[in-house]
C-alpha positions as a printed Julia matrix, in Angstrom:
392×3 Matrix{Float64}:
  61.05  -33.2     5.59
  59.97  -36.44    4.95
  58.13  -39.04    7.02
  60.16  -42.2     7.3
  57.26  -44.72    7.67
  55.31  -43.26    5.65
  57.44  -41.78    2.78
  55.36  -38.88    2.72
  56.43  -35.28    3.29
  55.23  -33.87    6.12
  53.47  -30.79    6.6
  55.33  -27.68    8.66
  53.97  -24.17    9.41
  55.96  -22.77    6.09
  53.34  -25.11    3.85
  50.43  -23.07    6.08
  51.33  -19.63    5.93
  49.61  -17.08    3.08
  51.55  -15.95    0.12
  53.09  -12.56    0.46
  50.95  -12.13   -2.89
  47.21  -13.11   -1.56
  48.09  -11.12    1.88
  48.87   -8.04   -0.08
  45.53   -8.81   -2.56
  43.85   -9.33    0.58
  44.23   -6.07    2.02
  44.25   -4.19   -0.96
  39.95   -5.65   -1.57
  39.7    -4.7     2.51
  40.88   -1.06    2.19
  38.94   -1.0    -0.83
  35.91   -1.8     0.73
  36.67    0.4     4.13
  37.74    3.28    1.79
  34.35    3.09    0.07
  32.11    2.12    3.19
  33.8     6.03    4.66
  32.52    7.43    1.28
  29.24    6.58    1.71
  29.35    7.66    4.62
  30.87   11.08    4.42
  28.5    11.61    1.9
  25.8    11.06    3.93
  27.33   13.64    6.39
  27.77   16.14    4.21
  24.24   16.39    2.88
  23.21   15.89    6.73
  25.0    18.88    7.38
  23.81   21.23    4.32
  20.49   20.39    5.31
  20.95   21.24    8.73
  23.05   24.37    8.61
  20.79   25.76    6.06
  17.96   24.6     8.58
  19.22   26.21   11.7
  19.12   29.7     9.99
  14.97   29.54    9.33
  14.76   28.3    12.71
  16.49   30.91   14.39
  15.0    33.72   12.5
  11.44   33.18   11.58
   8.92   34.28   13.52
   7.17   31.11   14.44
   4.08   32.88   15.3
   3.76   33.46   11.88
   4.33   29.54   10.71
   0.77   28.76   11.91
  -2.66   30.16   10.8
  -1.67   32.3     8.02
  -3.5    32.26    4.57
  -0.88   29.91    2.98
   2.35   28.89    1.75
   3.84   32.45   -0.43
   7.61   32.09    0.97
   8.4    34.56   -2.03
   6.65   37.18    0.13
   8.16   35.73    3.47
   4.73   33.75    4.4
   5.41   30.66    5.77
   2.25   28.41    6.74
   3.81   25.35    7.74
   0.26   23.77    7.98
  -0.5    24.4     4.16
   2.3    22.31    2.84
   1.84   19.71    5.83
  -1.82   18.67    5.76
  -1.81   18.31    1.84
   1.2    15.81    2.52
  -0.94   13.65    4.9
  -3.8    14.08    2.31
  -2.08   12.79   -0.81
  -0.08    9.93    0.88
  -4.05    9.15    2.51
  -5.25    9.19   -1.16
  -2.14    6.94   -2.21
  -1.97    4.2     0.45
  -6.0     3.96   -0.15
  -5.37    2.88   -3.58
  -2.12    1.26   -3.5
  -2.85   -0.54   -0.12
  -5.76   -2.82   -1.15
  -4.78   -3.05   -5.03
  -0.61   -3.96   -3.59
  -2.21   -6.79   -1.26
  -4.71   -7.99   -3.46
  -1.87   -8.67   -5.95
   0.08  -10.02   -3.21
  -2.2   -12.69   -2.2
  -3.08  -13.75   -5.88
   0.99  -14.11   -7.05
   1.46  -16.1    -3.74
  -1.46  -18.21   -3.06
  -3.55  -18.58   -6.36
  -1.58  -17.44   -9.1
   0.43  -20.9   -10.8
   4.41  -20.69  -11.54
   4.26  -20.04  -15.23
   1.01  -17.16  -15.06
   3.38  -15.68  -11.65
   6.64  -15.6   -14.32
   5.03  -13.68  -16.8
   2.52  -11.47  -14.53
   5.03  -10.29  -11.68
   7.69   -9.01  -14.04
   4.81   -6.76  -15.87
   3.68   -5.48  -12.63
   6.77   -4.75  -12.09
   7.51   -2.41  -15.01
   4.86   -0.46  -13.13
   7.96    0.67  -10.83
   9.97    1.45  -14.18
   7.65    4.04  -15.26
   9.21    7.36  -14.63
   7.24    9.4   -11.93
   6.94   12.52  -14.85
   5.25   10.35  -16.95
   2.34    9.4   -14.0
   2.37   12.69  -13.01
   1.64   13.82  -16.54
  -1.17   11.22  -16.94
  -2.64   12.24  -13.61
  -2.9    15.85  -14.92
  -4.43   15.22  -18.23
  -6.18   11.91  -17.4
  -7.08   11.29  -13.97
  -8.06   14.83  -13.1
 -10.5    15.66  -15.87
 -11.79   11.89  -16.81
 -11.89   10.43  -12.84
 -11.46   13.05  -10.07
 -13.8    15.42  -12.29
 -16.57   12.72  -13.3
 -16.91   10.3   -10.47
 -18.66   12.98   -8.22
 -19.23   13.85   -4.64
 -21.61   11.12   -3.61
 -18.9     8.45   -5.16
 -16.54    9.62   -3.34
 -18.1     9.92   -0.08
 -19.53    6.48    0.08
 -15.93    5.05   -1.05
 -14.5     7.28    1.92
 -17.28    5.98    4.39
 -16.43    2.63    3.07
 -13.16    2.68    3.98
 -13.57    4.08    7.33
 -15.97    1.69    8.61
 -13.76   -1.13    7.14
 -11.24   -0.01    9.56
 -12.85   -0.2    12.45
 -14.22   -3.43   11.54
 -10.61   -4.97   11.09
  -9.74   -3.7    14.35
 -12.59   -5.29   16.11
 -11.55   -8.06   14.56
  -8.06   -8.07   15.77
  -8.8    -6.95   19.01
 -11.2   -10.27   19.3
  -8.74  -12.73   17.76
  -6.12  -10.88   20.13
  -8.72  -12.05   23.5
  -9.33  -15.57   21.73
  -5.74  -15.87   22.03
  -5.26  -15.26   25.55
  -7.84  -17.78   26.11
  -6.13  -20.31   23.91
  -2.68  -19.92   25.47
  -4.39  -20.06   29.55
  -5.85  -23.35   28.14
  -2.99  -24.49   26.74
  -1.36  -23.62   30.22
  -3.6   -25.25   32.32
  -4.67  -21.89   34.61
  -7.93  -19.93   33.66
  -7.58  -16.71   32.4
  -7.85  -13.36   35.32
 -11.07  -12.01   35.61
  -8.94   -9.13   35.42
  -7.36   -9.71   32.66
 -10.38  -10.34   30.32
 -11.99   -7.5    31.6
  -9.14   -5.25   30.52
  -8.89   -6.9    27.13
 -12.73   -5.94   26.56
 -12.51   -2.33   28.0
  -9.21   -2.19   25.77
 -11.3    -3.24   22.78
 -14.53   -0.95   23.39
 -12.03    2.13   23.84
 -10.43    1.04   20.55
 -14.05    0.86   19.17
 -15.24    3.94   20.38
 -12.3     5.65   19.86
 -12.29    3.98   15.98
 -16.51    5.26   15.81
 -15.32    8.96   17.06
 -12.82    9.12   14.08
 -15.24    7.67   11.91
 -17.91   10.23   12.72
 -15.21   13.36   12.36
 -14.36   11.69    9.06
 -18.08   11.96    8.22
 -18.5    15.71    9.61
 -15.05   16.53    7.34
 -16.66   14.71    4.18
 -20.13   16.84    4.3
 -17.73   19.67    4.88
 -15.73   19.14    1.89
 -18.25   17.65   -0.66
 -21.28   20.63    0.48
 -18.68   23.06   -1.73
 -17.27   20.31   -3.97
 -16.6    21.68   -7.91
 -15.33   19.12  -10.13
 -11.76   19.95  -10.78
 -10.44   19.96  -14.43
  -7.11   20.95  -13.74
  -4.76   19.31  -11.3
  -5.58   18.91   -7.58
  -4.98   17.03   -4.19
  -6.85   13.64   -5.22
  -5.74   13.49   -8.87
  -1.87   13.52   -7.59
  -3.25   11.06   -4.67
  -4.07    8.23   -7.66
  -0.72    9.28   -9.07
   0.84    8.8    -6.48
  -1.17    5.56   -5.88
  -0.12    3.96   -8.58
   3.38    4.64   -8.37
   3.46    2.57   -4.98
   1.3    -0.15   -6.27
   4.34   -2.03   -7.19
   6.43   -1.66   -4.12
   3.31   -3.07   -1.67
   2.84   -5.96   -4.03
   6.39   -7.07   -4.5
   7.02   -6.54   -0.8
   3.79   -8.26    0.62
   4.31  -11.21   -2.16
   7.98  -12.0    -1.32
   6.87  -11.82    2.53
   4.18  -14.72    1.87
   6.3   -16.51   -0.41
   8.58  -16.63    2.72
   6.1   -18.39    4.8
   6.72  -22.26    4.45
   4.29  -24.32    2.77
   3.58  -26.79    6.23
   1.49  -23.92    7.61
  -0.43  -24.11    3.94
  -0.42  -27.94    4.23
  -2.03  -27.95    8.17
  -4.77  -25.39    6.85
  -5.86  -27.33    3.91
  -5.51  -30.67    5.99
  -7.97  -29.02    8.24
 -10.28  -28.56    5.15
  -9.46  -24.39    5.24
 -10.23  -23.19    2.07
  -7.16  -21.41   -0.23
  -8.76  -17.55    1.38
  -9.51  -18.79    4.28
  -6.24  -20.3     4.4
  -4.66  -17.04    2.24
  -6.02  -14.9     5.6
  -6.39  -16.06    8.22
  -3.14  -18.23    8.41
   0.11  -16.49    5.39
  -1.53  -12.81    6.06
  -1.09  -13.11    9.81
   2.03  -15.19    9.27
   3.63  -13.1     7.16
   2.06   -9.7     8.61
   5.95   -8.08   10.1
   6.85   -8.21    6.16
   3.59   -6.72    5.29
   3.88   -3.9     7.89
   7.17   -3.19    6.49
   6.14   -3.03    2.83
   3.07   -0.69    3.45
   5.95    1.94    5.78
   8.35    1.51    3.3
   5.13    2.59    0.5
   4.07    5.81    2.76
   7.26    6.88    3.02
   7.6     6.57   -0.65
   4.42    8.37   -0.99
   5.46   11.13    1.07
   8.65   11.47   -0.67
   7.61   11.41   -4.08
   7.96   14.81   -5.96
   7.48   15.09  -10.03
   3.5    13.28   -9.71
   2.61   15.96   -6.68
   4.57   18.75   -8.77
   2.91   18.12  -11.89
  -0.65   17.01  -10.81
  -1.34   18.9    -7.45
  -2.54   21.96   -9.09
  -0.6    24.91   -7.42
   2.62   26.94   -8.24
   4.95   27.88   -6.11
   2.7    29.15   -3.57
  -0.48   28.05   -2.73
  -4.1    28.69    0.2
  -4.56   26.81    3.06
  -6.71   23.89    1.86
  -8.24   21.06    3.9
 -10.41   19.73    0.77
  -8.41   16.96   -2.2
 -10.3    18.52   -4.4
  -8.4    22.04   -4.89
  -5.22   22.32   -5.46
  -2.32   22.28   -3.07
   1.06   22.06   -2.44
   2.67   18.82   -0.54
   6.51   19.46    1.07
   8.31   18.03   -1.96
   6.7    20.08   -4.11
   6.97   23.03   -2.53
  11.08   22.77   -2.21
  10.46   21.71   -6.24
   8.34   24.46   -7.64
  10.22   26.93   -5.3
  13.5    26.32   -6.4
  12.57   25.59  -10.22
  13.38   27.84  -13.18
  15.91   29.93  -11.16
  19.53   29.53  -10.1
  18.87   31.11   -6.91
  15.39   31.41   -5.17
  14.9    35.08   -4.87
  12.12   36.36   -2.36
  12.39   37.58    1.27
  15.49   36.88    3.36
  14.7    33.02    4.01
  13.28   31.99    1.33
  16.36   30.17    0.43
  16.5    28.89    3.98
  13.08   27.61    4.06
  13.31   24.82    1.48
  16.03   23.43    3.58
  13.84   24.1     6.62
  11.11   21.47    4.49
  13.82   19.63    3.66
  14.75   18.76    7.51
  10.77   17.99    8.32
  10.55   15.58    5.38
  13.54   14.0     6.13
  12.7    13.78   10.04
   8.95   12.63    9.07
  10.44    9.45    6.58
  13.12    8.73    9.83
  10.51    8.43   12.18
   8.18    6.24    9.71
  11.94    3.78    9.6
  12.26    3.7    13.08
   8.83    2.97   14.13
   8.64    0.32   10.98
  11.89   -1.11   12.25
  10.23   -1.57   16.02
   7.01   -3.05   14.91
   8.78   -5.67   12.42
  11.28   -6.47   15.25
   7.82   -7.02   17.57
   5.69   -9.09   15.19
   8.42  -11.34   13.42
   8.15  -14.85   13.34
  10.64  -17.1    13.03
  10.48  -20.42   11.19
């Protein structure tokens, strides 16, 4: 049809509808996609449900009076210490986030705040690679370098000042929170125009003495634990708790940095630009204004690195000198046996894991705790990012 006036053709709803052609390529990419999306998760499913059925059988038969206080982890004789594959867990991820915490941030801060655009092109990509590495090849080098040339030469007293170190740096930072938290509620009455509840300030202070004493108890427990370990401590030459610790360390050093770094680089530049106006200098500015601004992403990276930690298997398999069974241990100095590498030296070299009745079932029974353990870390990391995100 044409437009008299005009001598144009004018448009009708034929000229508007889809080509029988792009409908049918249309839904042919969205069934694609659906049919893929159900994949993933059936998949998912399916391993949910291995893992569980398997799991429900060592639940339903062991005797859990047995799962607690026994001389170790020897599932091949139907001993199942639950506690001597747990507390070696908490100890090597400990050892890990200790070394990859500081040395990921560190790196953090430098790429975003100090480190120029043609030294961050070359020197982020390298650390980087650091995340290429295969985890047999650290765990290797933690056996045959860390553990005799580090773990087995620093010494006790090295050891137990770094430890100290880090404990009292802790409860430093969280006076230090728990002040700038108060300073705040000051601020924001002022800004307000009412005076802060008597109240109020008085439960800030209790909350931040019972934080301090609470902080100074663990502190002194962690000294009592130290003495205890280091009064018996023998240099280890083989593999053991710390050397895999390191290994593990190292392995997460990446993830913290690149996680922290693209968190800061996500902070805009007008909060660097008031601080320096201000005349903050780059680490004042570097921590006390794109740390705290950028802490929800920082949160995140250092959950995401512990639950990387606690998942990892070859470095803790190959450096936490045990077998397949190992002692109750409390010290990172002997060797042990996290979760992971319990299911991975108990399952290894064999088709089928032959011992007592459920000694099949109880690497699926790890299995279910491991996976439970890395859920909760998710959830709680997805809450406290959701609580301390700022939007720009």
């Amino acid at each position: 049809m044409t437009d008299a006036s005009t001598g144009l053709q004018a448009i009708t709803a034929s000229h508007l509808q889809i080509s029988p052609l792009r409908r049918l390529r249309e839904m042919v990419v969205r069934h694609t996609l659906l049919v893929a999306v159900l994949v993933s998760v059936m998949v998912s499913a399916l391993i949910l449900w291995s893992l569980l059925s398997e799991a429900w059988d060592f639940i339903v038969h062991v005797v859990w009076s047995d799962t607690w206080g026994q001389l170790g982890w020897f599932p091949r004789r139907g001993i199942y210490d639950i506690p001597t594959i747990l507390i070696p867990t908490f100890i090597v991820t400990l050892i890990a986030m200790i070394v990859a915490g500081p040395l990921g941030l560190g790196a953090a801060i430098y790429l975003s705040e100090y480190a120029g655009s043609r030294v961050r092109s070359w020197i982020k990509p390298i650390l980087e690679i650091l995340a290429g590495i295969p985890s047999v090849v650290l765990g290797f080098f933690a056996l045959t370098w860390i553990a005799p040339n580090l773990v087995a030469r620093i010494g006790k007293n090295v050891f137990l000042i770094i430890g100290l170190a880090i404990l009292a740096a802790y409860v430093v930072v969280a006076a230090r929170i728990a002040t700038t938290q108060l300073k705040k509620l000051k601020s924001r009455a002022t800004d307000r125009e009412f005076t802060v509840d008597t109240g109020m300030e008085n439960t800030t202070w209790i909350t931040l003495t019972a934080s301090l004493v609470v902080l100074t108890a663990v502190l002194a427990m962690g000294v009592v634990w130290f003495i205890d370990v280091w009064v018996d401590f023998i240099p280890a030459s083989a593999g053991s708790l710390a050397a895999a610790g390191i290994g593990v360390g190292i392995l997460t050093i990446p993830l913290v940095a690149s996680v922290s770094e693209d968190a800061m680089a996500a902070v805009p530049n007008s909060l660097r630009e008031a601080s320096a106006g201000l005349g903050a200098e780059k680490m004042t500015t570097a921590t006390n204004v794109i740390v705290p601004a950028a802490l929800s992403g920082i949160v995140a990276a250092f959950i995401v690195a512990t639950s990387r930690a606690i998942g990892e298997t070859m470095v803790v398999f190959l450096a936490g000198g045990a077998a397949d069974a190992s002692e109750f241990t409390i010290s990172p100095f002997d060797g042990g046996l996290t979760m992971t590498a319990a299911m991975a030296s108990l399952a290894s070299g064999t088709d089928n894991v032959v011992g007592e009745g459920l000694t099949f079932q109880s690497l699926y029974f790890v299995g279910l705790v491991l996976f439970l353990i890395t859920l909760g870390l998710n959830l709680v990391a997805a809450r406290f990012v959701a609580r301390l995100r700022e939007a720009y």
